[in-house]
Coordinates of C-alpha atoms in Angstrom, one line a residue:
M1 CA 51.7 76.0 156.9
D2 CA 48.6 74.4 155.5
R3 CA 49.4 70.8 154.5
K4 CA 46.8 69.7 152.1
Y5 CA 48.3 66.3 151.6
K6 CA 47.4 65.0 155.0
D7 CA 44.9 62.2 155.5
T8 CA 42.6 62.8 158.4
S9 CA 41.6 59.1 158.7
S10 CA 41.7 57.9 162.3
E11 CA 44.0 54.9 161.5
E12 CA 46.7 57.2 160.2
E13 CA 46.6 59.8 163.0
D14 CA 49.7 60.0 165.1
S15 CA 49.9 60.9 168.7
L16 CA 52.2 63.8 167.6
N17 CA 50.2 66.8 166.3
E18 CA 50.9 67.1 162.6
D19 CA 51.1 70.9 162.9
E20 CA 54.1 70.4 165.1
M21 CA 55.8 67.7 162.9
A22 CA 58.6 68.8 160.7
W23 CA 57.8 68.9 157.0
I24 CA 60.3 66.2 155.9
P25 CA 59.1 63.3 158.2
W26 CA 55.5 64.4 157.6
Y27 CA 56.0 64.2 153.9
C28 CA 57.8 60.8 154.0
N29 CA 55.0 59.3 156.2
L30 CA 52.3 60.2 153.7
K31 CA 50.6 57.2 152.1
G32 CA 52.3 56.7 148.7
N33 CA 55.6 58.2 149.8
E34 CA 56.9 55.1 151.6
F35 CA 59.8 54.8 149.1
F36 CA 61.4 58.1 150.2
A37 CA 64.2 58.3 152.8
T38 CA 64.0 61.0 155.4
I39 CA 66.8 63.4 154.4
D40 CA 68.8 65.1 157.1
E41 CA 68.3 68.8 157.2
D42 CA 72.0 69.3 157.6
Y43 CA 72.4 67.8 154.1
I44 CA 69.8 70.2 152.7
N45 CA 71.3 73.2 154.4
D46 CA 74.6 72.6 152.6
D47 CA 74.3 74.7 149.5
F48 CA 76.9 72.5 147.7
N49 CA 74.5 69.6 147.8
L50 CA 71.9 71.6 146.0
T51 CA 74.1 72.9 143.2
G52 CA 72.2 73.4 140.0
L53 CA 68.7 72.7 141.4
S54 CA 67.6 76.3 141.5
S55 CA 67.3 76.3 137.7
L56 CA 65.2 73.1 137.6
V57 CA 62.5 74.0 140.2
Q58 CA 60.0 76.9 139.9
F59 CA 59.8 79.1 143.1
Y60 CA 63.0 77.4 144.3
D61 CA 63.6 79.5 147.4
S62 CA 60.0 79.3 148.6
A63 CA 59.9 75.5 147.9
L64 CA 63.1 75.1 149.9
G65 CA 61.5 77.2 152.7
I66 CA 58.6 74.8 152.8
I67 CA 60.9 71.8 153.1
L68 CA 62.9 73.4 155.9
D69 CA 59.7 74.6 157.7
S70 CA 60.3 78.3 157.1
D71 CA 57.0 80.2 157.1
P72 CA 56.4 82.6 154.1
D73 CA 56.7 86.3 154.7
D74 CA 53.3 87.1 153.1
P75 CA 50.0 85.2 153.2
L76 CA 49.5 82.9 150.2
S77 CA 46.4 82.4 148.1
E78 CA 45.1 78.8 147.5
D79 CA 46.6 78.7 144.0
Q80 CA 50.0 80.0 145.2
Q81 CA 50.0 77.4 148.0
E82 CA 49.3 74.6 145.6
A83 CA 52.1 75.8 143.2
L84 CA 54.6 76.0 146.0
E85 CA 53.6 72.6 147.4
R86 CA 54.1 71.1 143.9
S87 CA 57.5 72.8 143.7
A88 CA 58.4 71.4 147.1
D89 CA 57.5 67.9 145.9
I90 CA 59.8 68.2 142.9
L91 CA 62.7 69.8 144.9
Y92 CA 62.6 67.2 147.6
G93 CA 62.6 64.4 145.0
L94 CA 65.6 65.9 143.2
I95 CA 67.5 66.3 146.5
H96 CA 66.5 62.8 147.4
A97 CA 68.1 61.4 144.3
R98 CA 71.4 62.9 145.4
Y99 CA 71.1 62.1 149.1
I100 CA 70.5 58.3 148.6
L101 CA 73.9 58.1 146.9
T102 CA 75.7 59.3 149.9
P103 CA 77.0 56.9 152.6
K104 CA 74.3 58.1 155.1
G105 CA 71.6 57.9 152.4
L106 CA 72.7 54.4 151.3
A107 CA 72.6 53.2 155.0
H108 CA 69.0 54.6 155.3
M109 CA 67.8 52.8 152.2
H110 CA 69.7 49.7 153.2
E111 CA 67.5 49.5 156.3
K112 CA 64.3 50.0 154.3
F113 CA 65.4 47.3 151.8
K114 CA 66.0 44.8 154.6
K115 CA 62.5 45.4 155.8
A116 CA 61.2 45.0 152.2
E117 CA 59.6 48.4 152.3
F118 CA 59.9 48.7 148.5
G119 CA 58.0 45.5 147.9
R120 CA 59.0 42.1 146.6
C121 CA 59.6 40.6 143.1
P122 CA 56.4 39.3 141.5
R123 CA 58.3 36.4 139.8
V124 CA 57.5 33.0 141.4
F125 CA 61.0 31.7 141.3
C126 CA 62.5 34.8 142.9
Q127 CA 60.9 33.6 146.1
N128 CA 59.6 37.0 147.4
Q129 CA 63.0 38.6 146.9
P130 CA 62.9 42.3 148.1
V131 CA 63.2 44.9 145.4
L132 CA 64.8 48.3 145.1
P133 CA 63.3 51.5 143.5
V134 CA 65.0 52.6 140.3
G135 CA 64.5 55.2 137.6
L136 CA 64.7 54.7 133.9
A137 CA 66.2 58.2 133.5
D138 CA 67.9 60.8 135.7
M139 CA 65.9 63.6 134.2
Q140 CA 62.7 64.6 135.9
G141 CA 59.5 64.1 134.0
V142 CA 60.6 61.1 131.8
D143 CA 59.0 58.1 133.5
T144 CA 57.7 56.9 136.9
V145 CA 59.6 54.9 139.4
K146 CA 60.1 51.1 138.8
V147 CA 61.4 48.4 141.1
Y148 CA 64.5 46.4 140.4
C149 CA 64.9 42.8 141.5
P150 CA 68.6 41.9 142.1
R151 CA 67.8 38.1 141.9
C152 CA 66.4 38.0 138.3
N153 CA 68.0 41.3 137.3
D154 CA 64.7 42.7 135.8
I155 CA 62.5 45.7 136.6
F156 CA 58.7 45.9 137.2
N157 CA 56.1 48.4 138.0
P158 CA 55.5 48.9 141.7
K159 CA 52.8 46.6 143.2
Y160 CA 50.6 49.4 144.6
R161 CA 49.0 52.1 142.4
R162 CA 49.7 54.8 145.0
H163 CA 53.4 54.6 144.0
S164 CA 52.7 55.1 140.3
H165 CA 52.8 58.9 140.7
I166 CA 56.5 59.0 141.9
D167 CA 59.0 60.2 139.3
G168 CA 61.7 57.8 138.6
A169 CA 64.3 60.6 138.6
Y170 CA 63.8 60.9 142.4
F171 CA 65.8 57.6 142.7
G172 CA 67.8 57.7 139.5
T173 CA 69.4 55.0 137.4
T174 CA 72.4 54.5 139.7
F175 CA 71.0 53.9 143.2
P176 CA 70.1 50.2 143.4
H177 CA 73.4 49.1 141.8
L178 CA 75.5 51.4 144.0
L179 CA 73.7 50.0 147.1
L180 CA 74.4 46.4 146.1
I181 CA 78.1 47.2 145.4
T182 CA 78.3 49.0 148.8
Y183 CA 76.6 46.1 150.6
P184 CA 77.6 43.0 148.6
E185 CA 76.1 40.7 151.2
L186 CA 72.7 41.8 149.9
I187 CA 73.3 40.4 146.4
P188 CA 71.2 37.2 146.2
T189 CA 71.9 34.1 144.3
K190 CA 70.3 33.7 140.9
P191 CA 66.9 31.8 140.8
P192 CA 67.5 28.1 141.2
Q193 CA 64.7 27.4 138.8
Q194 CA 63.5 28.7 135.5
Y195 CA 60.1 28.2 134.1
I196 CA 60.1 25.8 131.1
P197 CA 57.0 25.7 128.8
K198 CA 55.8 22.2 128.1
I199 CA 53.1 20.5 126.1
Y200 CA 51.9 17.1 127.5
G201 CA 55.0 17.0 129.6
F202 CA 57.4 17.6 126.7
K203 CA 59.6 20.7 126.4
I204 CA 58.8 22.9 123.4
H205 CA 61.8 23.1 121.1
K206 CA 62.8 26.6 120.2
S207 CA 62.5 25.7 116.5
A208 CA 58.9 24.7 116.9
R209 CA 57.8 28.3 117.1
E210 CA 59.9 29.2 114.1
R211 CA 58.5 26.5 112.0
Q212 CA 54.9 27.5 113.0
L213 CA 55.7 31.1 112.0
Q214 CA 57.1 29.9 108.7
I215 CA 53.9 27.8 108.0
Q216 CA 51.7 30.8 109.0
Q217 CA 53.7 33.1 106.7
K218 CA 53.3 30.6 103.8
K219 CA 49.6 30.5 104.4
N220 CA 49.4 34.3 104.4
N221 CA 51.5 34.5 101.2
L222 CA 49.3 31.9 99.5
S223 CA 46.1 33.8 100.6
N224 CA 47.5 37.0 99.3
N225 CA 48.5 35.4 96.0
N226 CA 45.0 34.0 95.6
Q227 CA 43.4 37.4 96.3
N228 CA 45.7 39.0 93.8
N229 CA 44.9 36.3 91.2
N230 CA 41.2 36.8 91.8
Q231 CA 41.5 40.5 91.4
N232 CA 43.5 40.0 88.2
N233 CA 40.9 37.6 86.8
N234 CA 38.1 40.0 87.7
Q235 CA 40.0 42.7 85.9
N236 CA 40.6 40.5 82.9
N237 CA 36.9 39.6 82.8
Q238 CA 35.9 43.2 82.9
N239 CA 38.3 44.0 80.1
N240 CA 37.0 41.1 78.0
N241 CA 33.4 42.3 78.6
I242 CA 34.3 45.8 77.5
N243 CA 36.1 44.5 74.4
N244 CA 33.1 42.3 73.5
N245 CA 30.8 45.2 73.9
N246 CA 33.0 47.3 71.7
N247 CA 33.1 44.6 69.0
N248 CA 29.3 44.1 69.1
N249 CA 28.8 47.9 68.7
Q250 CA 31.2 47.9 65.8
Q251 CA 29.4 45.1 64.1
N252 CA 26.1 46.8 64.6
N253 CA 27.5 50.0 63.1
N254 CA 28.8 48.1 60.1
T255 CA 25.5 46.4 59.6
N256 CA 23.6 49.7 59.7
T257 CA 26.0 51.2 57.2
N258 CA 25.6 48.4 54.7
K259 CA 21.8 48.8 54.9

């Protein structure tokens, strides 16, 4: 099957011919897919593990055939090939979200976590703590994958842009927390330090910002009041000018009448 994802750069060529490599390891070895675990085909071949996915993925049977290296019965056009490859992407991601919650899947992701294959926390005081992929939703198409730091208990965008295309649902909201419960020795201590803002060496009291906001609000209110007063004065002056003109016209009319 034509694999249009493959990168033909010499530095990424493997001694094993890609045409002979199974789809799953080939897919997981693609640049940008480093977060994915290699799912056992036995897991995919068990229909129970795929319950409900057929209604979520277009061309489900053909996409499953791609993942399991089954050649299509009829030759495909370029457009059909691209559509099937996209469906295979989605199907593998949705299966992956289930697989990494199994004991075997957790063990696989545990090894990747220990090697920091998902990256490290960007916070200085987390001291290069390895992170875990996490989704903000379990439904596909909501948001891209984020990384969760178990030390500061916060989430971040992945470091590399090549991971920004991965759907967060392919890891789900449960995975990192279930992994840490399953392997409690991985839970790090909280950061020993926390950044404290200072001015000339003195801590900024939390009330300082509030006072500054209040002062700024008063200035804004005063400025708005001045603008309103100016507008009212201008309107009054215009009204007075109109009244004066009317009075002058009335006087002139009376004078002309007396004449």
